[in-house]
């Protein structure tokens, strides 16, 4: 797609998200559950965290999309994830994989690589995580990434070749790769790295956009653009990461198509 | 009780809460633990989340009230809840049931219905949850409610008939039902639905009021009025759900009897 | 150390923390994970919560320090803690024990006392918790402390005699005890007790300072001074505990050596 088309698709998908209020089932890490739920609510989606394995399977078919984030993976959550993904797929719901800290940590790395066999609509991670997930060495020590997003382009292509719908590599610039497209989103602000859960909320927002967009690549671009612009607007008023965290939620709440069209920047 | 009497009882119970600082044992869902604790602290109560089954039983007898919220129920938390409720009852402490997403999700629905046999001082839920808990069909898809509070009046009456001390059905208006009384509280603001955990904090505040009020119905009215007014005041300054979340905590901290008397609205 | 030397050491350690960005592995309680992560990020450190036992052991050797907080201890977390501490020690990393609610609750009290055998670099608790950890009776009912920090001085000395690197007893004044030193830090603000997780974040900040300071006593003083001053600054603008929570993060972000030198107060 051309950039102009991409901008239109972001505006359309944002309107769809607000109209349809997709219910996102989040099997995510314990640190960020509250912030993730608030980010989805602020943007116009609906969150739910259902972790009992029986219920996770049942709920995955009721929700509009599923997020799997392995940030604080434990054995009980693995069972819930293994129950939820097939149920979501059986119901035709997209699911997004956020491979937090995959690479240095072995249990989650094996687990996340196995999940690749079950057709995620999107993978959302930093460069180090995407490199590791694809089987290449990254430079991260866990949740931080030592690699720029562009460095993960080849790894992202390998994930696409294995059937992942789209890959969103977040970093100073966010790289989006799909089977037939590529975009580099330049929106965002450094303050986003000083609030816990902004990256994890990005995964949840990606799942919400997958639910309303017909296409994973479009959904990934919309996610990077909307969150990036919201981060820029929040940074205009916030003096520190506390105020920024709150302003980011307010910016997700107030962002509209006109703001997107005005502020979107592709690199 | 007449409305004028109810207003007086809210003012008195708010003063009691501030004076006694009841310790509320919260067995609640993972998404909202931080916000619930902050809401209790802001209002003047003290929160504690003790989940190890042995300790949960021990602590239930030390705390002034117990909250059971099944929002992210798992098998370990079920054991803790089953240990805590008898201990709270043996010590004469009230306990409040918040049946989050009861209805569509089977494990928690069976579990919450069983808990009804153990005499909750109050049930706090939206209309869909209260309908489902009482064995009638609700319209919810989990955490959202498609039913107005008034629609759950008959279901609430059935819960009262089965020994529940009071039922607080939250919605645009909050319906409170007790064995001998009924009130419809019109305070509140739509922004409260855009912050995760406001409903769950309501359950915790209800437990705090149960600890200081002699009566579940009074406690439920006080909860709906105080939280509703705090929500209205927060909405006066907040441009979005981020700022609202913070302003709500500040409003719980600053609300006093004069503000209650001035702003309370019964429908 | 003289007070002037202590002030210099706080300023130096704050600069080191900002330069080295220590990665703190937090095995902490569920209520405060988000706030703890945000406090570390705001100050300039990096948080990670890795709880799977296998990964916790692996990660403890990668991180720069370990925090163990028993606030919502359960059997799975005990296994993770028992795996992480030996790994941290084997890698030469300091670890900090935060004995939340030790005393009234038996499982965690036995557990925390056993952990004392594994050489914590620091214990951070309120007076009641420190008294109980050392085997003396406290006056707390869990997370609140009924004892002033000074009252725990002898108990803190006993912990030091048993090999704990330093003890930080928080209260209206914070008492710091090391093998060869003692300080009473008068910075802080009462509003800090109305936000959940401020004490728990103190334990995490203590671990971050242990990672960059050569000395546990210095690290404990730096923790008490920096968090105390941040609390005072936050209270200058916040009208309630909601705004205070956010302002505290911003104050941790903006505090510098000049502010420390100007505002530090020893009692």
PDB file of C-alpha atoms in Angstrom, chain A residues 31 143-144 191 193-197 241-242 245, chain C residues 13-14 16-29 32-50 59 63-69 96 98 197-212 219 223 226-227 230 245-246 248-255:
ATOM      1  CA  UNK A  31       2.876  -6.242  35.996  1.00  0.00           C
ATOM      2  CA  UNK A 143      12.680  -6.570  28.623  1.00  0.00           C
ATOM      3  CA  UNK A 144      15.013  -3.999  27.123  1.00  0.00           C
ATOM      4  CA  UNK A 191       9.186   8.785  27.419  1.00  0.00           C
ATOM      5  CA  UNK A 193      10.106   3.539  27.522  1.00  0.00           C
ATOM      6  CA  UNK A 194       9.908   4.982  31.051  1.00  0.00           C
ATOM      7  CA  UNK A 195       6.400   3.694  31.788  1.00  0.00           C
ATOM      8  CA  UNK A 196       5.923   0.004  32.415  1.00  0.00           C
ATOM      9  CA  UNK A 197       3.494  -1.693  30.116  1.00  0.00           C
ATOM     10  CA  UNK A 241       6.849   9.525  33.478  1.00  0.00           C
ATOM     11  CA  UNK A 242       4.100   9.688  36.118  1.00  0.00           C
ATOM     12  CA  UNK A 245       1.420   7.619  31.925  1.00  0.00           C
TER      13      UNK A 245
ATOM     14  CA  UNK C  13      25.245   6.721  44.252  1.00  0.00           C
ATOM     15  CA  UNK C  14      22.338   8.545  42.592  1.00  0.00           C
ATOM     16  CA  UNK C  16      25.908   5.923  39.480  1.00  0.00           C
ATOM     17  CA  UNK C  17      22.363   4.580  39.387  1.00  0.00           C
ATOM     18  CA  UNK C  18      21.442   6.915  36.548  1.00  0.00           C
ATOM     19  CA  UNK C  19      24.604   6.000  34.640  1.00  0.00           C
ATOM     20  CA  UNK C  20      24.454   2.219  35.115  1.00  0.00           C
ATOM     21  CA  UNK C  21      20.663   1.680  35.019  1.00  0.00           C
ATOM     22  CA  UNK C  22      20.775  -1.455  37.164  1.00  0.00           C
ATOM     23  CA  UNK C  23      18.380  -4.225  36.207  1.00  0.00           C
ATOM     24  CA  UNK C  24      16.404  -5.226  39.310  1.00  0.00           C
ATOM     25  CA  UNK C  25      14.768  -8.639  39.448  1.00  0.00           C
ATOM     26  CA  UNK C  26      11.623  -8.163  41.540  1.00  0.00           C
ATOM     27  CA  UNK C  27       9.919 -11.168  43.106  1.00  0.00           C
ATOM     28  CA  UNK C  28       7.322  -8.991  44.718  1.00  0.00           C
ATOM     29  CA  UNK C  29       3.680  -8.860  45.620  1.00  0.00           C
ATOM     30  CA  UNK C  32       2.361  -3.327  43.683  1.00  0.00           C
ATOM     31  CA  UNK C  33       4.105  -4.801  40.644  1.00  0.00           C
ATOM     32  CA  UNK C  34       3.087  -2.007  38.302  1.00  0.00           C
ATOM     33  CA  UNK C  35       3.934   0.797  40.709  1.00  0.00           C
ATOM     34  CA  UNK C  36       7.246  -0.820  41.633  1.00  0.00           C
ATOM     35  CA  UNK C  37       8.244  -1.103  37.981  1.00  0.00           C
ATOM     36  CA  UNK C  38       7.265   2.512  37.345  1.00  0.00           C
ATOM     37  CA  UNK C  39       9.180   3.757  40.390  1.00  0.00           C
ATOM     38  CA  UNK C  40      12.349   1.966  39.236  1.00  0.00           C
ATOM     39  CA  UNK C  41      11.953   3.285  35.681  1.00  0.00           C
ATOM     40  CA  UNK C  42      11.287   6.832  36.873  1.00  0.00           C
ATOM     41  CA  UNK C  43      14.408   6.813  39.025  1.00  0.00           C
ATOM     42  CA  UNK C  44      16.555   5.470  36.192  1.00  0.00           C
ATOM     43  CA  UNK C  45      16.783   1.729  36.934  1.00  0.00           C
ATOM     44  CA  UNK C  46      15.226  -1.138  34.975  1.00  0.00           C
ATOM     45  CA  UNK C  47      12.689  -3.559  36.452  1.00  0.00           C
ATOM     46  CA  UNK C  48      11.911  -7.156  35.547  1.00  0.00           C
ATOM     47  CA  UNK C  49       9.522  -9.587  37.194  1.00  0.00           C
ATOM     48  CA  UNK C  50      10.367 -13.173  36.241  1.00  0.00           C
ATOM     49  CA  UNK C  59      17.393 -14.444  35.472  1.00  0.00           C
ATOM     50  CA  UNK C  63      20.061  -9.045  36.769  1.00  0.00           C
ATOM     51  CA  UNK C  64      22.123  -6.642  38.881  1.00  0.00           C
ATOM     52  CA  UNK C  65      20.146  -7.158  42.081  1.00  0.00           C
ATOM     53  CA  UNK C  66      17.214  -9.138  43.432  1.00  0.00           C
ATOM     54  CA  UNK C  67      14.249  -7.973  45.506  1.00  0.00           C
ATOM     55  CA  UNK C  68      12.221 -10.477  47.519  1.00  0.00           C
ATOM     56  CA  UNK C  69       8.943  -9.077  48.890  1.00  0.00           C
ATOM     57  CA  UNK C  96      17.045  -7.320  49.499  1.00  0.00           C
ATOM     58  CA  UNK C  98      11.100  -6.896  52.299  1.00  0.00           C
ATOM     59  CA  UNK C 197       3.260   0.197  47.184  1.00  0.00           C
ATOM     60  CA  UNK C 198       5.388   3.143  48.293  1.00  0.00           C
ATOM     61  CA  UNK C 199       7.013   0.991  50.949  1.00  0.00           C
ATOM     62  CA  UNK C 200       7.351  -1.883  48.486  1.00  0.00           C
ATOM     63  CA  UNK C 201       8.901   0.433  45.896  1.00  0.00           C
ATOM     64  CA  UNK C 202      11.354   1.467  48.617  1.00  0.00           C
ATOM     65  CA  UNK C 203      12.544  -2.139  48.768  1.00  0.00           C
ATOM     66  CA  UNK C 204      13.012  -2.208  44.999  1.00  0.00           C
ATOM     67  CA  UNK C 205      14.880   1.108  45.025  1.00  0.00           C
ATOM     68  CA  UNK C 206      17.049  -0.272  47.815  1.00  0.00           C
ATOM     69  CA  UNK C 207      17.967  -3.215  45.582  1.00  0.00           C
ATOM     70  CA  UNK C 208      18.843  -0.795  42.760  1.00  0.00           C
ATOM     71  CA  UNK C 209      21.118   1.207  45.076  1.00  0.00           C
ATOM     72  CA  UNK C 210      22.720  -2.002  46.380  1.00  0.00           C
ATOM     73  CA  UNK C 211      23.620  -2.833  42.777  1.00  0.00           C
ATOM     74  CA  UNK C 212      25.560   0.396  42.252  1.00  0.00           C
ATOM     75  CA  UNK C 219      22.579   2.077  49.732  1.00  0.00           C
ATOM     76  CA  UNK C 223      17.135   4.913  49.400  1.00  0.00           C
ATOM     77  CA  UNK C 226      15.957   9.922  47.728  1.00  0.00           C
ATOM     78  CA  UNK C 227      12.480   8.470  48.263  1.00  0.00           C
ATOM     79  CA  UNK C 230      10.734  12.764  46.333  1.00  0.00           C
ATOM     80  CA  UNK C 245       1.143   8.874  43.383  1.00  0.00           C
ATOM     81  CA  UNK C 246       1.825  10.432  39.994  1.00  0.00           C
ATOM     82  CA  UNK C 248       5.991  10.916  43.320  1.00  0.00           C
ATOM     83  CA  UNK C 249       7.022   9.168  40.100  1.00  0.00           C
ATOM     84  CA  UNK C 250       7.796  12.525  38.506  1.00  0.00           C
ATOM     85  CA  UNK C 251       9.827  13.552  41.551  1.00  0.00           C
ATOM     86  CA  UNK C 252      11.865  10.322  41.368  1.00  0.00           C
ATOM     87  CA  UNK C 253      12.511  11.147  37.720  1.00  0.00           C
ATOM     88  CA  UNK C 254      13.659  14.718  38.329  1.00  0.00           C
ATOM     89  CA  UNK C 255      15.562  14.447  41.607  1.00  0.00           C
TER      90      UNK C 255
END
